[in-house]
Coordinates of C-alpha atoms and ligand atoms in Angstrom, one line a residue:
Chain A
M18 CA 97.5 79.0 123.2
A19 CA 100.4 81.0 123.8
R20 CA 99.2 85.1 124.1
I21 CA 101.9 87.0 121.9
I22 CA 102.7 90.6 122.6
V23 CA 104.8 92.6 120.4
I24 CA 106.9 95.1 121.6
T25 CA 106.7 98.1 119.2
S26 CA 107.1 102.1 118.7
G27 CA 107.4 104.6 115.7
K28 CA 110.8 106.1 116.4
G29 CA 113.8 104.3 117.1
G30 CA 116.4 103.7 119.5
V31 CA 114.0 104.1 122.3
G32 CA 114.3 100.3 124.1
K33 CA 112.2 98.1 122.3
T34 CA 115.0 95.7 122.5
T35 CA 115.9 96.2 126.0
T36 CA 112.0 95.8 127.0
S37 CA 111.9 92.4 125.1
A38 CA 114.9 91.0 126.7
A39 CA 113.4 92.2 130.1
L40 CA 109.9 90.9 129.7
S41 CA 110.6 88.0 128.2
M42 CA 112.9 87.1 130.8
G43 CA 110.8 88.1 133.7
L44 CA 108.0 86.1 132.3
A45 CA 110.0 83.0 132.1
Q46 CA 111.2 83.4 135.8
R47 CA 108.1 83.4 136.6
G48 CA 107.2 80.2 135.3
K49 CA 105.8 81.0 132.3
R50 CA 106.8 78.9 129.0
T51 CA 108.4 81.8 127.1
V52 CA 110.0 82.4 123.2
V53 CA 111.1 85.7 122.6
I54 CA 111.2 86.6 118.5
D55 CA 113.7 88.9 116.8
F56 CA 111.9 90.8 114.0
D57 CA 114.6 93.6 113.0
V58 CA 116.0 91.4 109.9
G59 CA 119.6 92.7 108.8
L60 CA 120.2 94.3 112.4
R61 CA 120.8 91.2 114.8
N62 CA 120.9 92.7 118.1
L63 CA 118.3 90.8 120.5
D64 CA 120.6 87.9 120.8
L65 CA 123.5 90.1 121.9
I66 CA 121.7 91.3 124.3
M67 CA 120.5 87.8 125.7
G68 CA 123.7 87.2 125.4
C69 CA 123.4 84.0 123.3
E70 CA 125.1 85.3 120.1
R71 CA 127.7 82.8 120.0
R72 CA 125.2 79.7 119.9
V73 CA 122.9 81.1 116.8
V74 CA 123.3 78.5 113.8
Y75 CA 119.9 78.9 112.3
D76 CA 117.3 82.0 112.6
F77 CA 114.0 83.2 112.0
V78 CA 114.4 83.4 108.1
N79 CA 115.3 79.6 107.8
V80 CA 112.5 78.4 109.5
I81 CA 110.2 80.7 107.3
N82 CA 111.9 79.1 104.5
K83 CA 111.7 75.6 105.7
E84 CA 115.5 75.5 106.1
A85 CA 115.4 74.5 109.7
N86 CA 113.1 73.7 111.6
L87 CA 111.8 75.5 115.0
N88 CA 113.7 72.7 117.4
Q89 CA 117.0 73.4 115.8
A90 CA 116.6 77.9 115.3
L91 CA 115.2 78.0 119.1
I92 CA 118.0 78.6 121.4
R93 CA 117.2 77.9 125.2
D94 CA 118.4 80.0 127.5
K95 CA 121.6 79.3 129.9
R96 CA 119.8 81.2 133.0
C97 CA 116.2 80.4 132.8
D98 CA 114.6 76.7 131.5
H99 CA 111.6 78.4 130.1
L100 CA 112.9 80.8 128.0
Y101 CA 113.9 80.2 124.3
V102 CA 115.6 82.9 121.9
L103 CA 114.4 83.0 118.3
P104 CA 117.2 85.2 116.8
A105 CA 117.1 87.3 113.7
S106 CA 118.7 87.0 110.3
Q107 CA 121.9 89.3 110.0
T108 CA 121.9 88.3 106.3
R109 CA 118.6 88.8 104.7
D110 CA 116.2 91.4 103.9
K111 CA 113.0 92.2 105.5
D112 CA 110.9 90.5 102.6
A113 CA 111.8 87.8 103.8
L114 CA 109.1 87.4 106.4
T115 CA 106.0 86.8 104.6
K116 CA 102.8 86.8 106.1
E117 CA 102.1 82.9 105.9
G118 CA 105.6 81.9 107.1
V119 CA 105.5 83.9 110.4
E120 CA 101.7 82.9 110.8
R121 CA 103.2 79.4 110.6
V122 CA 105.9 79.7 113.0
L123 CA 103.5 81.7 115.6
N124 CA 100.9 79.1 115.1
E125 CA 103.6 75.9 116.0
L126 CA 105.1 78.0 118.7
T127 CA 101.6 78.8 120.5
Q128 CA 101.2 74.8 121.1
N129 CA 103.5 74.5 123.8
H130 CA 104.5 78.1 125.0
D131 CA 102.4 80.9 127.2
F132 CA 103.9 84.0 125.7
I133 CA 105.0 84.7 122.2
I134 CA 107.4 88.1 122.7
C135 CA 107.9 89.8 118.8
D136 CA 110.7 92.2 119.1
S137 CA 110.1 94.8 116.7
P138 CA 111.9 97.0 114.1
A139 CA 110.9 100.8 114.8
G140 CA 108.3 102.4 112.4
I141 CA 105.6 101.1 109.8
E142 CA 108.5 99.1 107.5
H143 CA 107.4 95.1 106.6
G144 CA 109.5 93.6 109.2
A145 CA 107.3 95.7 112.1
T146 CA 103.8 95.3 110.1
M147 CA 104.8 91.2 110.2
A148 CA 105.6 91.8 114.1
M149 CA 102.2 93.3 114.7
Y150 CA 100.2 91.7 112.8
F151 CA 99.3 88.9 114.4
A152 CA 99.8 90.6 117.8
D153 CA 97.2 90.0 121.0
D154 CA 98.7 92.5 123.3
A155 CA 101.1 95.7 122.5
I156 CA 103.2 97.6 124.4
V157 CA 104.7 100.6 122.8
V158 CA 107.6 101.4 124.1
T159 CA 107.7 105.5 124.4
N160 CA 110.7 108.1 125.3
P161 CA 109.2 110.9 127.3
E162 CA 110.1 113.7 124.2
V163 CA 107.4 115.3 122.0
S164 CA 108.6 113.5 118.6
S165 CA 108.6 109.8 120.4
V166 CA 104.9 110.7 121.7
R167 CA 103.6 111.8 118.3
D168 CA 105.5 108.7 116.6
S169 CA 103.4 106.2 119.6
D170 CA 100.2 107.7 118.7
R171 CA 101.0 107.3 115.0
M172 CA 101.8 103.8 115.8
L173 CA 98.8 103.4 117.5
G174 CA 96.7 104.4 114.7
I175 CA 98.1 101.9 112.7
L176 CA 98.2 98.7 114.8
S177 CA 94.2 99.7 115.6
S178 CA 93.3 99.0 111.7
R179 CA 96.5 97.0 110.2
S180 CA 96.3 93.6 112.5
R181 CA 94.4 90.0 112.2
R182 CA 92.3 91.1 115.3
A183 CA 90.9 94.2 113.4
E184 CA 91.0 92.3 109.8
N185 CA 88.5 89.7 111.4
S186 CA 86.6 92.2 113.6
E187 CA 87.9 90.5 117.0
E188 CA 88.4 91.9 120.1
P189 CA 91.1 94.8 119.5
I190 CA 94.5 94.5 119.9
R191 CA 95.1 95.4 124.1
E192 CA 97.4 98.5 124.3
Y193 CA 99.6 99.3 126.9
L194 CA 102.2 102.0 127.3
L195 CA 105.5 101.7 128.7
L196 CA 107.9 105.1 128.8
T197 CA 111.4 104.3 129.2
R198 CA 114.5 106.4 129.9
Y199 CA 112.9 108.6 132.3
D200 CA 115.0 110.9 134.1
P201 CA 112.8 113.0 136.9
Y202 CA 115.7 115.6 136.8
R203 CA 115.0 116.4 133.4
V204 CA 111.6 116.5 133.8
L205 CA 111.7 118.8 136.5
S206 CA 113.6 121.2 134.3
G207 CA 111.0 121.2 131.9
E208 CA 113.7 119.2 129.1
M209 CA 111.4 116.2 128.9
L210 CA 107.5 115.3 129.4
S211 CA 105.9 114.0 132.3
V212 CA 104.3 110.8 132.8
D213 CA 101.3 113.2 133.5
D214 CA 101.8 115.2 130.1
V215 CA 102.5 111.8 128.2
Q216 CA 99.5 110.1 129.7
E217 CA 97.3 113.1 128.7
I218 CA 98.3 113.2 125.3
L219 CA 97.9 109.3 124.7
S220 CA 95.2 108.5 126.8
L221 CA 96.6 104.8 127.2
N222 CA 97.0 102.1 130.1
L223 CA 100.3 102.9 131.6
L224 CA 102.5 99.3 132.0
G225 CA 105.2 101.1 133.4
V226 CA 108.2 103.6 133.8
I227 CA 111.9 102.8 133.3
P228 CA 114.3 105.2 134.3
E229 CA 117.2 106.3 132.4
S230 CA 119.6 104.4 134.0
K231 CA 123.4 103.2 132.8
A232 CA 122.9 99.7 134.2
V233 CA 121.1 98.9 131.1
L234 CA 123.9 99.6 128.8
S235 CA 126.3 97.8 131.2
A236 CA 123.9 94.8 131.3
S237 CA 123.7 95.0 127.2
N238 CA 127.6 94.7 127.2
A239 CA 127.4 91.9 129.4
G240 CA 124.6 90.3 127.3
V241 CA 122.7 90.2 130.6
P242 CA 118.8 91.4 130.1
V243 CA 119.0 94.2 133.2
I244 CA 115.9 93.2 135.0
L245 CA 118.2 90.0 136.2
D246 CA 120.0 93.0 138.2
R247 CA 118.1 93.3 141.0
E248 CA 120.3 96.2 141.9
S249 CA 119.6 98.5 139.6
D250 CA 116.5 100.9 139.4
A251 CA 115.9 100.0 136.0
G252 CA 116.1 96.4 136.9
R253 CA 113.8 96.8 139.4
A254 CA 111.5 99.1 137.1
Y255 CA 111.0 96.5 134.7
N256 CA 110.5 93.3 137.4
D257 CA 107.6 95.3 138.5
M258 CA 106.5 96.0 134.6
V259 CA 106.1 92.1 134.5
S260 CA 104.2 91.9 137.4
R261 CA 101.5 94.7 136.1
Y262 CA 101.5 93.2 133.2
L263 CA 100.5 89.4 134.8
G264 CA 97.7 92.0 137.0
E265 CA 99.3 92.7 139.9
D266 CA 98.6 96.2 141.2
V267 CA 102.0 97.7 141.8
P268 CA 102.8 101.2 142.1
H269 CA 105.0 103.0 139.8
R270 CA 108.1 104.2 141.4
F271 CA 111.3 106.7 140.0
L272 CA 109.0 109.0 139.4
N273 CA 110.7 112.0 141.3
P274 CA 114.4 112.6 141.8
E275 CA 115.5 110.8 144.8
K276 CA 116.1 113.1 147.6
K277 CA 120.2 112.9 148.0
G278 CA 123.3 115.0 148.9
F279 CA 125.1 117.3 146.3
L280 CA 127.6 114.5 145.8
S281 CA 125.5 111.5 144.2
R282 CA 123.5 113.8 142.4
L283 CA 126.9 114.4 140.2
F284 CA 127.4 110.9 140.1
R285 CA 124.0 109.9 140.1
G286 CA 123.6 106.5 137.9
Chain B
M25 CA 72.3 124.7 89.7
A26 CA 71.4 127.0 86.6
V27 CA 67.7 128.7 87.3
N28 CA 65.6 129.6 84.7
P29 CA 65.9 133.2 84.0
N30 CA 62.2 133.5 82.7
P31 CA 60.0 131.8 85.3
R32 CA 56.6 132.2 83.3
N33 CA 58.4 130.2 80.5
N34 CA 58.6 127.0 82.3
D35 CA 55.8 125.3 80.9
T36 CA 56.9 121.6 80.2
D37 CA 55.5 121.5 76.6
G38 CA 57.1 124.9 76.1
P39 CA 60.1 124.4 73.3
R40 CA 62.7 126.5 74.9
S41 CA 62.5 125.6 78.6
F42 CA 65.8 124.1 78.2
E43 CA 67.9 122.3 75.6
L44 CA 69.5 119.1 76.0
K45 CA 72.9 119.0 74.5
A46 CA 76.4 116.8 74.7
A47 CA 79.3 118.7 75.4
S48 CA 82.5 117.4 76.6
F49 CA 85.2 118.8 79.3
T50 CA 88.4 117.7 80.1
L51 CA 89.0 116.8 83.5
P52 CA 91.7 115.7 85.9
I53 CA 91.6 112.3 86.7
I54 CA 92.8 110.6 89.9
R55 CA 93.8 107.0 89.3
L56 CA 94.5 105.1 92.3
I57 CA 97.4 102.6 92.0
D58 CA 96.4 101.0 95.5
N59 CA 94.3 101.3 98.4
N60 CA 96.6 103.0 100.7
I61 CA 94.7 106.4 101.5
E62 CA 97.7 107.4 103.6
A63 CA 99.7 107.0 100.8
V64 CA 97.5 109.1 98.5
A65 CA 96.9 111.8 101.4
A66 CA 100.9 112.4 101.7
R67 CA 101.3 112.7 97.9
L68 CA 98.5 114.7 96.9
G69 CA 98.6 117.2 100.3
A70 CA 102.4 117.8 99.0
K71 CA 101.1 118.3 94.9
V72 CA 98.1 120.8 96.7
E73 CA 100.3 122.4 99.0
K74 CA 102.5 123.5 95.3
A75 CA 99.5 125.2 93.7
P76 CA 97.0 125.6 96.0
D77 CA 94.7 127.7 93.6
F78 CA 94.8 125.0 90.7
F79 CA 92.9 122.2 92.9
R80 CA 90.5 124.7 94.6
N81 CA 87.0 124.0 93.3
T82 CA 88.1 121.7 90.5
P83 CA 85.5 119.2 89.7
V84 CA 87.7 115.5 89.6
V85 CA 86.9 111.6 88.6
I86 CA 88.4 109.0 90.7
D87 CA 89.5 105.7 88.0
L88 CA 89.4 102.9 89.9
S89 CA 90.6 100.7 86.8
S90 CA 94.1 99.8 88.1
L91 CA 92.4 98.6 91.5
P92 CA 92.2 95.4 91.8
E93 CA 87.9 94.3 91.9
G94 CA 86.1 95.0 95.2
V95 CA 89.2 96.9 97.0
G96 CA 89.2 100.8 97.4
A97 CA 85.3 100.1 97.9
G98 CA 85.8 101.0 102.0
E99 CA 88.4 103.4 101.4
L100 CA 86.3 105.7 98.7
P101 CA 84.3 107.9 101.5
L102 CA 87.8 109.1 103.2
L103 CA 89.3 109.4 99.5
V104 CA 85.8 111.6 99.1
G105 CA 86.5 113.8 101.7
L106 CA 90.2 114.0 101.0
L107 CA 89.4 115.5 98.1
R108 CA 86.8 117.8 99.4
G109 CA 89.1 119.1 102.1
Y110 CA 91.7 120.3 99.6
G111 CA 88.8 122.2 97.7
M112 CA 88.6 119.7 94.9
I113 CA 84.9 118.1 93.9
P114 CA 84.8 114.8 93.0
F115 CA 81.8 114.0 91.2
G116 CA 82.2 110.5 89.3
V117 CA 83.9 107.3 89.4
R118 CA 84.8 105.4 86.6
G119 CA 86.5 101.8 85.9
G120 CA 84.8 100.4 89.3
G121 CA 83.7 97.0 89.8
K122 CA 80.4 96.2 91.0
E123 CA 81.4 96.9 94.8
Q124 CA 83.2 99.6 94.1
N125 CA 80.1 101.5 92.0
A126 CA 78.0 100.8 95.2
A127 CA 80.3 102.5 97.1
A128 CA 79.9 105.5 95.0
E129 CA 76.4 105.7 94.7
A130 CA 76.3 105.3 98.1
L131 CA 78.1 108.5 98.2
E132 CA 75.9 110.4 95.7
L133 CA 78.9 110.3 93.0
A134 CA 78.0 109.3 89.5
V135 CA 79.4 106.2 87.7
L136 CA 80.6 106.8 84.8
R137 CA 81.2 103.8 82.5
D138 CA 83.0 102.4 79.9
S139 CA 81.0 103.3 77.2
Y140 CA 81.3 107.1 77.6
V141 CA 84.7 107.2 78.0
R142 CA 86.7 103.9 76.4
R143 CA 84.6 103.9 72.8
G144 CA 85.8 105.5 70.0
K145 CA 88.8 106.4 68.1
G146 CA 91.5 107.1 70.0
A147 CA 90.4 106.1 73.2
S148 CA 93.3 103.8 74.0
K149 CA 94.8 106.3 76.4
A150 CA 92.6 106.4 79.2
E151 CA 94.0 109.7 80.9
E152 CA 92.3 111.1 77.7
P153 CA 89.4 113.5 78.4
P154 CA 85.6 111.6 76.5
P155 CA 85.7 112.9 73.2
E156 CA 82.2 115.3 72.4
S157 CA 80.2 112.4 70.2
E158 CA 79.9 109.5 73.2
V159 CA 77.9 111.8 76.2
A160 CA 75.3 109.7 75.8
V161 CA 72.2 111.1 78.0
D162 CA 69.5 109.6 77.0
E163 CA 71.8 105.9 77.1
A164 CA 69.4 103.5 79.9
P165 CA 71.2 102.6 82.8
A166 CA 72.9 99.6 82.8
P167 CA 71.5 96.5 84.5
Q168 CA 74.8 96.2 86.0
A169 CA 74.9 99.8 88.1
R170 CA 71.0 98.8 88.7
A171 CA 72.3 95.8 90.8
S172 CA 74.6 98.2 92.4
K173 CA 72.4 100.4 93.4
Q174 CA 70.5 98.3 95.5
A175 CA 73.3 96.8 97.2
A176 CA 74.1 100.2 98.1
S177 CA 71.0 101.1 99.9
P178 CA 72.2 99.6 103.0
R179 CA 75.1 101.7 103.7
R180 CA 72.5 104.4 103.7
S181 CA 70.1 102.9 105.9
N182 CA 71.7 104.9 108.8
P183 CA 72.3 108.1 107.1
G184 CA 73.3 111.0 109.5
F185 CA 75.4 109.6 112.4
M186 CA 78.8 108.2 113.4
L187 CA 80.0 107.6 117.2
I188 CA 83.5 106.8 117.5
T189 CA 84.2 106.1 121.2
K190 CA 88.2 105.3 121.0
P191 CA 90.7 108.0 120.6
V192 CA 91.5 109.3 117.3
R193 CA 95.3 108.8 116.8
S194 CA 97.5 110.8 114.3
G195 CA 97.4 109.6 110.6
Q196 CA 94.0 108.6 111.3
R197 CA 90.6 110.1 109.3
V198 CA 87.6 109.5 110.4
Y199 CA 84.8 111.0 107.8
A200 CA 80.9 110.8 108.8
S201 CA 79.4 111.2 105.6
G202 CA 75.9 112.4 105.0
G203 CA 76.1 113.2 108.6
D204 CA 77.3 114.2 112.3
L205 CA 80.6 112.5 114.0
S206 CA 80.8 112.2 117.4
I207 CA 83.5 111.4 119.2
T208 CA 83.6 110.9 122.9
A209 CA 87.5 110.3 123.2
A210 CA 91.0 112.6 122.3
V211 CA 91.6 113.5 118.9
S212 CA 95.4 113.5 118.4
S213 CA 97.2 116.5 116.5
G214 CA 97.7 115.0 113.5
A215 CA 94.3 113.4 113.1
E216 CA 91.6 114.6 110.8
L217 CA 87.9 114.3 111.4
M218 CA 85.7 115.0 108.4
A219 CA 81.8 115.4 108.6
D220 CA 78.8 116.4 106.0
G221 CA 76.5 117.9 109.2
N222 CA 77.8 118.4 112.5
I223 CA 81.1 117.5 114.8
H224 CA 81.2 117.0 118.0
V225 CA 84.5 116.0 120.0
Y226 CA 83.8 115.0 124.2
G227 CA 87.3 115.6 124.4
P228 CA 90.1 117.5 124.1
L229 CA 90.5 118.1 120.1
R230 CA 94.0 118.7 119.4
G231 CA 93.9 117.5 115.5
R232 CA 91.3 119.0 112.7
A233 CA 87.9 119.0 112.3
L234 CA 85.8 119.7 108.9
A235 CA 82.6 120.0 109.6
G236 CA 79.7 120.6 106.6
M237 CA 82.2 119.1 104.0
S238 CA 79.7 119.0 101.3
G239 CA 78.9 122.9 101.5
N240 CA 75.9 122.7 104.5
L241 CA 76.7 126.4 106.0
E242 CA 74.6 125.7 108.7
A243 CA 77.0 122.8 110.4
R244 CA 78.8 123.5 113.7
I245 CA 81.7 122.1 115.5
F246 CA 81.3 121.7 119.3
C247 CA 84.0 120.6 121.8
Q248 CA 84.9 120.4 124.9
D249 CA 88.5 121.4 125.1
L250 CA 89.7 123.7 122.0
Q251 CA 93.7 122.7 121.1
A252 CA 93.2 122.1 116.9
E253 CA 95.3 122.4 114.4
L254 CA 92.3 124.0 112.2
V255 CA 89.0 124.0 112.3
S256 CA 86.8 124.6 108.7
I257 CA 83.1 125.0 108.0
A258 CA 81.6 124.1 105.0
G259 CA 85.3 125.1 103.3
H260 CA 85.9 128.3 105.5
Y261 CA 88.6 127.4 107.8
R262 CA 90.6 128.7 110.6
V263 CA 94.5 127.2 111.6
S264 CA 95.6 127.0 115.3
E265 CA 97.7 130.2 115.0
N266 CA 94.6 132.5 114.5
I267 CA 92.7 131.0 117.3
P268 CA 92.8 133.1 120.2
V269 CA 94.7 131.9 123.4
E270 CA 91.1 132.2 125.7
L271 CA 89.5 130.6 123.2
R272 CA 92.2 127.2 123.9
G273 CA 91.3 124.7 126.2
V274 CA 87.4 125.9 126.9
P275 CA 84.2 124.1 125.6
V276 CA 83.4 126.1 122.4
Q277 CA 81.0 126.0 119.7
I278 CA 82.5 126.6 116.1
F279 CA 79.7 128.2 113.1
L280 CA 79.2 130.2 110.2
D281 CA 78.0 133.7 110.4
Q282 CA 78.0 135.4 107.2
K283 CA 80.0 133.2 105.9
I284 CA 82.1 133.8 109.1
L285 CA 84.1 131.4 111.1
R286 CA 83.0 132.3 114.8
I287 CA 84.4 130.9 118.0
E288 CA 82.0 131.2 120.8
K289 CA 82.6 130.2 124.3
L290 CA 79.9 127.3 125.7
Ligands
LIG6 N1 116.3 102.7 130.5 C1 117.5 103.2 129.6 N2 118.3 103.8 130.3 C2 119.7 104.3 129.5 N3 119.8 103.8 128.2 C3 118.5 103.3 127.7 C4 117.7 102.9 128.3 N4 116.9 102.1 127.8 C5 117.4 101.8 126.3 N5 119.0 102.5 126.4 C6 119.5 102.2 125.8 O1 119.0 103.0 124.3 C7 119.6 102.3 123.1 C8 118.8 101.7 122.5 O2 118.4 100.4 123.3 P1 117.4 99.5 122.5 O3 118.2 98.7 121.4 O4 116.8 98.5 123.4 O5 115.9 100.4 121.3 P2 115.9 99.5 120.3 O6 113.9 100.8 120.3 O7 115.4 98.3 120.5 O8 116.3 100.3 119.1 P3 115.8 100.1 117.3 O9 114.7 100.6 116.9 O10 117.3 100.5 116.9 O11 115.4 98.5 117.1 C9 120.7 101.3 123.7 O12 122.3 102.0 123.3 C10 120.5 101.1 125.2 O13 121.4 100.6 126.1
LIG7 MG1 115.6 96.7 118.7

């Protein structure tokens, strides 16, 4: 039985796909049989960040519509044997994701995987509700700003009522907070909320704090999940996140501005 | 309730103690198209904002005929709380199935039977007010209504208390019908608490809290850390802007004193 993790957010563009790529790669590198599914039908994004966009033949919607079977649609990652990507369709609309279809695909995947990561579109529209419905765990990706925190709060409310676990009165979805694009300088100057501010508002289990980092953009341009960039602060922060998710007690890093000289502060990245 | 103006003349056999008459009223009807309370709240909120006086103290009937059998029974308390929150007086439902009617009766709403509203000539338009002759005062209750009353009793078996131990998030609404509401976690801004009795919040209260929803002037709100957007007792409310700074972030109680809302440090 696989554990199903949804990566979700209220506001768009906060780093869900970046996080889905990092988490799935991180779990797979630790030997977990992992598959990551792109629920953002119509926008196809995950395959670019995973660097497998030129190997897409069939997609999630094809499998749901039984136009292809899972083995035909799953793309095995070239860097890590335990990792598979199920890409989204660029051409269909969101309604192609039916609840029965999604359930059937998840049931099939759960047989021989340890983790299923669902990269959700933002907000509460159809694709997002499908991505969250079957989840066991939810990682709510939030940027340290008021609007994002507010939307995450609303998202948490919806998660607690619109899921299979809620409908069957089972143990509720485990909810985690991931703060991304954290910039200690802007926190210090009062432009951004601090970790403590966000924790105070959301009162949620903090899975990690990912710093704002130029490494994220260069990694996604290269089609390499940033977690593989061990030199970068974002890569290391994502590695910590994966360890924490698996139960290790890892202290949070990158919360405070590094004590650097004037020049390196000018060129910080 | 109208009181007999002449107390000596309340002999039950006396011919003049009261008169039983039928009358008809034109009432707004809220016909639910689906049971998504959030969507209803959003649309209703927009409507009420445009004409708040039109809705204040207006009795309304909730029409369930467009919902599938059984759907919406669970949402009914929320809807009633919502309508009351906007100053309306929801007093009955119509067009509901067994489960929905049971839920309505548990909330002490009248179940208006179709015979009141559909019988007669021009009654094909559902939105029309019931014609005068059809208010059947002495008609025996339909067997279905009796059965549903029994089904409703378990809902009442735990009156007067509701406990929430998880944070109440933005967009969520909690209504403790008929009693007190206690929350042992944070209440987010954008969340709404409602209770017919008192409200107790043992975490920061950042959303709205409305106690005494069905008009109880004695109801109170107690909270550890007042940061609310709005507080209200029996319809007497105060918005965040009018809450003095020295009362924010501290434990307080909120109550009515001669119908004036008072906030006091604890
Ligand atoms: N830690 C970070 N530092 C710098 N840039 C980041 C970081 N995380 C994400 N980004 C950038 O933010 C943008 C949005 O990221 P991403 O696509 O992961 O977000 P998303 O939540 O999946 O968006 P959508 O809601 O559109 O699906 C991208 O350009 C990405 O490079
Ligand atoms: Mg995305």
